[in-house]
């Protein structure tokens, strides 16, 4: 991530199955050649990520040797360890329930985002 330039470079993928067996091989190649990309983010998201980075730095200082520095994850547990896929799915299900929305697969967020981008006349590239 480059918060000053407001970009995120997508170049690796987290393999949850591999992470549970062998944390040294939890990151692999992205699905396809075109999956490697740099995306631009809004100033608001850059600000949120900057705030989140400060929060993580506090955790790193407090936990010191018990923090998983080697992963260098943005979205992770407070100790820097990867967040299991089930945590994400369960959180999404709770949000849907609280908002009164029907159960949806989390992948639907990707489709919603794509439609919103198209409606905003963003480049399809």
Coordinates of N, CA and C in Angstrom, one line a residue:
X1 N 0.8 -1.2 0.0 CA 0.0 0.0 0.0 C 0.9 1.2 0.0
X2 N 0.5 2.2 -0.7 CA 1.1 3.5 -0.7 C 0.0 4.5 -0.4
X3 N -0.1 4.9 0.9 CA -1.2 5.8 1.3 C -1.0 7.2 0.8
X4 N 0.2 7.6 0.5 CA 0.4 9.0 0.0 C -0.1 9.0 -1.5
X5 N 0.2 8.0 -2.2 CA -0.2 7.9 -3.6 C -1.7 7.4 -3.8
X6 N -2.2 6.9 -2.7 CA -3.6 6.3 -2.6 C -3.7 5.1 -3.5
X7 N -2.7 4.2 -3.4 CA -2.8 3.0 -4.3 C -2.5 1.7 -3.4
X8 N -3.1 0.6 -3.9 CA -2.8 -0.7 -3.3 C -2.4 -1.6 -4.4
X9 N -1.2 -2.3 -4.2 CA -0.7 -3.2 -5.2 C -1.1 -4.6 -4.9
X10 N -1.9 -5.2 -5.7 CA -2.3 -6.6 -5.5 C -1.3 -7.5 -6.2
X11 N -0.6 -8.3 -5.5 CA 0.4 -9.2 -6.1 C 0.6 -10.5 -5.4
X12 N -0.2 -10.8 -4.4 CA -0.2 -12.1 -3.7 C -1.6 -12.5 -3.3
X13 N -1.8 -13.7 -2.9 CA -3.0 -14.2 -2.5 C -2.8 -15.0 -1.2
X14 N -3.7 -14.9 -0.2 CA -3.6 -15.7 1.0 C -4.3 -17.0 0.8
X15 N -3.7 -18.1 1.0 CA -4.2 -19.4 0.8 C -4.6 -19.9 2.2
X16 N -5.9 -19.9 2.6 CA -6.3 -20.2 4.0 C -6.0 -21.6 4.3
X17 N -6.1 -22.6 3.4 CA -5.9 -24.0 3.6 C -4.4 -24.2 3.9
X18 N -3.5 -23.5 3.1 CA -2.1 -23.7 3.3 C -1.6 -23.0 4.6
X19 N -2.3 -21.9 5.0 CA -1.9 -21.2 6.2 C -2.1 -22.0 7.4
X20 N -3.2 -22.8 7.4 CA -3.5 -23.7 8.6 C -2.5 -24.8 8.7
X21 N -1.9 -25.2 7.6 CA -0.9 -26.4 7.6 C 0.5 -25.9 7.7
X22 N 0.9 -24.9 6.9 CA 2.2 -24.4 6.8 C 2.3 -22.9 6.7
X23 N 2.3 -22.1 7.8 CA 2.3 -20.7 7.7 C 3.4 -20.1 6.8
X24 N 4.5 -20.8 6.6 CA 5.6 -20.3 5.7 C 5.1 -20.2 4.2
X25 N 4.1 -21.0 3.9 CA 3.7 -21.0 2.5 C 2.2 -20.5 2.3
X26 N 1.8 -19.6 3.2 CA 0.5 -19.2 3.2 C 0.2 -18.2 2.1
X27 N 1.2 -17.5 1.5 CA 1.0 -16.6 0.4 C 1.4 -17.2 -0.9
X28 N 0.6 -17.1 -1.9 CA 0.9 -17.6 -3.2 C 0.6 -16.6 -4.3
X29 N 0.7 -17.1 -5.5 CA 0.4 -16.2 -6.6 C -1.1 -15.9 -6.6
X30 N -1.4 -14.8 -7.3 CA -2.8 -14.4 -7.5 C -3.3 -15.4 -8.5
X31 N -4.6 -15.4 -8.7 CA -5.3 -16.4 -9.5 C -4.9 -16.4 -10.9
X32 N -4.8 -15.3 -11.5 CA -4.5 -15.2 -12.9 C -3.5 -14.0 -13.1
X33 N -2.9 -13.9 -14.3 CA -1.9 -12.9 -14.6 C -2.6 -11.5 -14.4
X34 N -3.8 -11.4 -14.9 CA -4.5 -10.1 -14.8 C -5.0 -9.8 -13.4
X35 N -4.9 -10.7 -12.5 CA -5.2 -10.4 -11.1 C -4.2 -9.5 -10.4
X36 N -3.0 -9.5 -11.0 CA -1.9 -8.6 -10.5 C -2.3 -7.2 -11.0
X37 N -2.5 -6.3 -10.1 CA -2.9 -5.0 -10.5 C -2.6 -4.0 -9.4
X38 N -2.7 -2.7 -9.7 CA -2.6 -1.6 -8.7 C -3.9 -0.9 -8.8
X39 N -4.6 -0.8 -7.7 CA -5.8 -0.1 -7.6 C -5.7 1.3 -6.9
X40 N -6.5 2.2 -7.3 CA -6.5 3.5 -6.7 C -7.6 3.5 -5.6
X41 N -7.4 4.1 -4.5 CA -8.4 4.2 -3.4 C -8.7 5.7 -3.1
X42 N -9.8 5.9 -2.5 CA -10.3 7.2 -2.2 C -9.4 7.8 -1.0
X43 N -9.5 9.1 -0.9 CA -8.8 9.8 0.2 C -9.4 9.3 1.6
X44 N -10.7 9.1 1.6 CA -11.3 8.6 2.8 C -10.8 7.3 3.3
X45 N -10.7 6.3 2.3 CA -10.1 5.0 2.6 C -8.7 5.1 3.0
X46 N -7.9 6.0 2.4 CA -6.5 6.2 2.7 C -6.4 6.7 4.1
X47 N -7.3 7.6 4.5 CA -7.3 8.1 5.9 C -7.6 7.0 6.9
X48 N -8.7 6.2 6.6 CA -9.0 5.1 7.5 C -7.9 4.1 7.6
X49 N -7.2 3.8 6.5 CA -6.1 2.9 6.6 C -4.9 3.5 7.4
X50 N -4.7 4.7 7.3 CA -3.7 5.4 8.0 C -4.0 5.3 9.5
X51 N -5.2 5.5 9.9 CA -5.6 5.4 11.3 C -5.5 4.0 11.8
X52 N -5.8 3.0 10.9 CA -5.7 1.6 11.2 C -4.2 1.2 11.4
X53 N -3.4 1.8 10.6 CA -1.9 1.5 10.7 C -1.4 2.0 12.1
X54 N -1.9 3.2 12.5 CA -1.5 3.7 13.9 C -1.9 2.7 15.0
X55 N -3.1 2.2 14.8 CA -3.7 1.2 15.8 C -2.8 0.0 15.8
X56 N -2.4 -0.5 14.6 CA -1.6 -1.7 14.5 C -0.2 -1.4 15.2
X57 N 0.3 -0.2 14.9 CA 1.7 0.1 15.5 C 1.6 0.1 17.0
X58 N 0.5 0.5 17.6 CA 0.3 0.4 19.1 C 0.3 -1.1 19.5
X59 N -0.3 -1.9 18.8 CA -0.3 -3.3 19.1 C 1.1 -3.9 19.0
X60 N 1.8 -3.5 17.9 CA 3.1 -4.0 17.7 C 4.0 -3.7 18.9
X61 N 3.9 -2.4 19.3 CA 4.7 -2.0 20.5 C 4.3 -2.7 21.7
X62 N 3.0 -2.9 22.0 CA 2.6 -3.5 23.2 C 2.9 -5.0 23.2
X63 N 2.8 -5.7 22.1 CA 3.0 -7.1 22.1 C 4.5 -7.5 21.8
X64 N 5.2 -6.6 21.2 CA 6.6 -6.8 20.8 C 6.9 -8.2 20.2
X65 N 7.5 -9.1 20.9 CA 8.0 -10.4 20.4 C 6.8 -11.3 20.1
X66 N 5.6 -11.0 20.7 CA 4.4 -11.8 20.5 C 3.6 -11.4 19.3
X67 N 4.1 -10.4 18.6 CA 3.4 -9.9 17.4 C 3.9 -10.6 16.2
X68 N 3.1 -11.0 15.2 CA 3.5 -11.7 14.0 C 4.0 -10.7 12.9
X69 N 5.1 -10.1 13.2 CA 5.7 -9.1 12.2 C 5.9 -9.7 10.8
X70 N 6.3 -11.0 10.8 CA 6.7 -11.7 9.6 C 5.5 -11.7 8.5
X71 N 4.3 -11.6 8.9 CA 3.2 -11.6 8.0 C 2.9 -10.2 7.3
X72 N 3.1 -9.2 8.1 CA 2.9 -7.8 7.6 C 1.5 -7.6 6.9
X73 N 0.5 -8.1 7.7 CA -0.9 -8.0 7.2 C -1.5 -6.7 7.6
X74 N -2.4 -6.3 6.7 CA -3.2 -5.1 7.1 C -4.4 -5.5 7.9
X75 N -5.2 -6.4 7.3 CA -6.4 -6.9 8.0 C -6.0 -8.2 8.7
X76 N -5.9 -8.1 10.0 CA -5.4 -9.3 10.8 C -6.0 -9.2 12.2
X77 N -5.6 -10.2 13.0 CA -6.0 -10.2 14.4 C -5.1 -9.1 15.1
X78 N -5.4 -8.8 16.3 CA -4.6 -7.8 17.1 C -3.2 -8.2 17.3
X79 N -2.8 -9.5 17.2 CA -1.4 -9.9 17.3 C -0.7 -10.1 16.0
X80 N -1.4 -9.6 14.9 CA -0.7 -9.7 13.6 C -0.9 -11.0 12.9
X81 N -1.5 -12.0 13.5 CA -1.8 -13.3 12.9 C -2.9 -13.1 11.9
X82 N -3.0 -14.0 10.9 CA -4.0 -13.9 9.9 C -5.4 -14.2 10.5
X83 N -6.4 -13.6 9.9 CA -7.7 -13.8 10.4 C -8.4 -15.0 9.6
X84 N -8.9 -16.0 10.3 CA -9.5 -17.1 9.6 C -10.6 -16.6 8.7
X85 N -10.8 -17.3 7.6 CA -11.9 -17.0 6.7 C -13.2 -17.0 7.4
X86 N -13.4 -17.9 8.3 CA -14.7 -18.0 9.1 C -15.0 -16.7 9.8
X87 N -14.0 -16.0 10.3 CA -14.2 -14.8 11.0 C -14.8 -13.7 10.1
X88 N -14.3 -13.7 8.9 CA -14.9 -12.7 7.9 C -16.3 -13.1 7.6
X89 N -16.6 -14.4 7.3 CA -17.9 -14.8 6.9 C -18.9 -14.6 8.1
X90 N -18.5 -14.9 9.3 CA -19.4 -14.7 10.4 C -19.7 -13.2 10.7
X91 N -18.7 -12.4 10.5 CA -18.9 -10.9 10.7 C -19.9 -10.4 9.7
X92 N -19.7 -10.8 8.4 CA -20.6 -10.4 7.3 C -22.0 -10.9 7.6
X93 N -22.2 -12.1 8.1 CA -23.5 -12.6 8.4 C -24.2 -11.8 9.5
X94 N -23.4 -11.4 10.6 CA -23.9 -10.6 11.7 C -24.3 -9.2 11.2
X95 N -23.5 -8.6 10.3 CA -23.9 -7.3 9.7 C -25.2 -7.4 8.9
X96 N -25.3 -8.4 8.1 CA -26.5 -8.6 7.3 C -27.7 -8.7 8.2
X97 N -27.6 -9.5 9.3 CA -28.7 -9.7 10.2 C -29.1 -8.4 10.9
X98 N -28.1 -7.7 11.4 CA -28.4 -6.4 12.1 C -29.0 -5.4 11.2
X99 N -28.7 -5.4 9.9 CA -29.3 -4.4 9.0 C -30.6 -4.9 8.4
X100 N -31.0 -6.1 8.7 CA -32.2 -6.6 8.1 C -32.1 -7.1 6.7
X101 N -30.9 -7.3 6.2 CA -30.8 -7.7 4.8 C -30.8 -9.2 4.8
X102 N -31.2 -9.8 3.6 CA -31.2 -11.3 3.5 C -29.8 -11.8 3.5
X103 N -29.7 -13.1 3.8 CA -28.4 -13.8 3.8 C -27.9 -13.7 2.3
X104 N -26.6 -13.3 2.2 CA -26.0 -13.1 0.9 C -24.6 -13.7 1.0
X105 N -24.1 -14.3 -0.1 CA -22.7 -14.7 -0.1 C -21.8 -13.5 -0.1
X106 N -20.7 -13.6 0.6 CA -19.8 -12.4 0.7 C -19.3 -12.0 -0.6
X107 N -19.2 -12.9 -1.6 CA -18.7 -12.5 -2.9 C -19.7 -11.5 -3.6
X108 N -20.9 -11.4 -3.1 CA -21.8 -10.4 -3.7 C -21.4 -9.0 -3.5
X109 N -20.5 -8.8 -2.5 CA -19.9 -7.4 -2.3 C -19.1 -7.0 -3.5
X110 N -18.4 -8.0 -4.1 CA -17.6 -7.7 -5.3 C -18.5 -7.3 -6.4
X111 N -19.6 -8.0 -6.6 CA -20.5 -7.6 -7.7 C -21.2 -6.3 -7.5
X112 N -21.5 -6.0 -6.2 CA -22.1 -4.7 -5.9 C -21.2 -3.6 -6.2
X113 N -19.9 -3.8 -5.7 CA -18.9 -2.8 -6.0 C -18.7 -2.5 -7.5
X114 N -18.7 -3.6 -8.3 CA -18.5 -3.5 -9.7 C -19.7 -2.7 -10.3
X115 N -20.9 -3.0 -9.9 CA -22.0 -2.2 -10.4 C -22.0 -0.8 -10.0
X116 N -21.6 -0.5 -8.8 CA -21.5 0.9 -8.4 C -20.4 1.7 -9.1
X117 N -19.3 1.0 -9.4 CA -18.3 1.6 -10.2 C -18.7 1.9 -11.6
X118 N -19.4 1.0 -12.2 CA -20.0 1.2 -13.6 C -21.0 2.3 -13.6
X119 N -21.8 2.4 -12.6 CA -22.8 3.5 -12.5 C -22.1 4.8 -12.3
X120 N -21.0 4.8 -11.7 CA -20.2 6.1 -11.5 C -19.4 6.4 -12.7
X121 N -19.5 5.6 -13.7 CA -18.8 5.8 -15.0 C -17.3 5.6 -14.8
X122 N -16.9 4.7 -13.9 CA -15.5 4.4 -13.7 C -15.0 3.6 -14.9
X123 N -13.7 3.6 -15.2 CA -13.2 2.8 -16.3 C -13.4 1.3 -16.0
X124 N -13.8 0.6 -17.0 CA -13.9 -0.9 -16.7 C -12.6 -1.5 -16.5
X125 N -11.5 -0.9 -17.0 CA -10.2 -1.5 -16.7 C -9.8 -1.3 -15.3

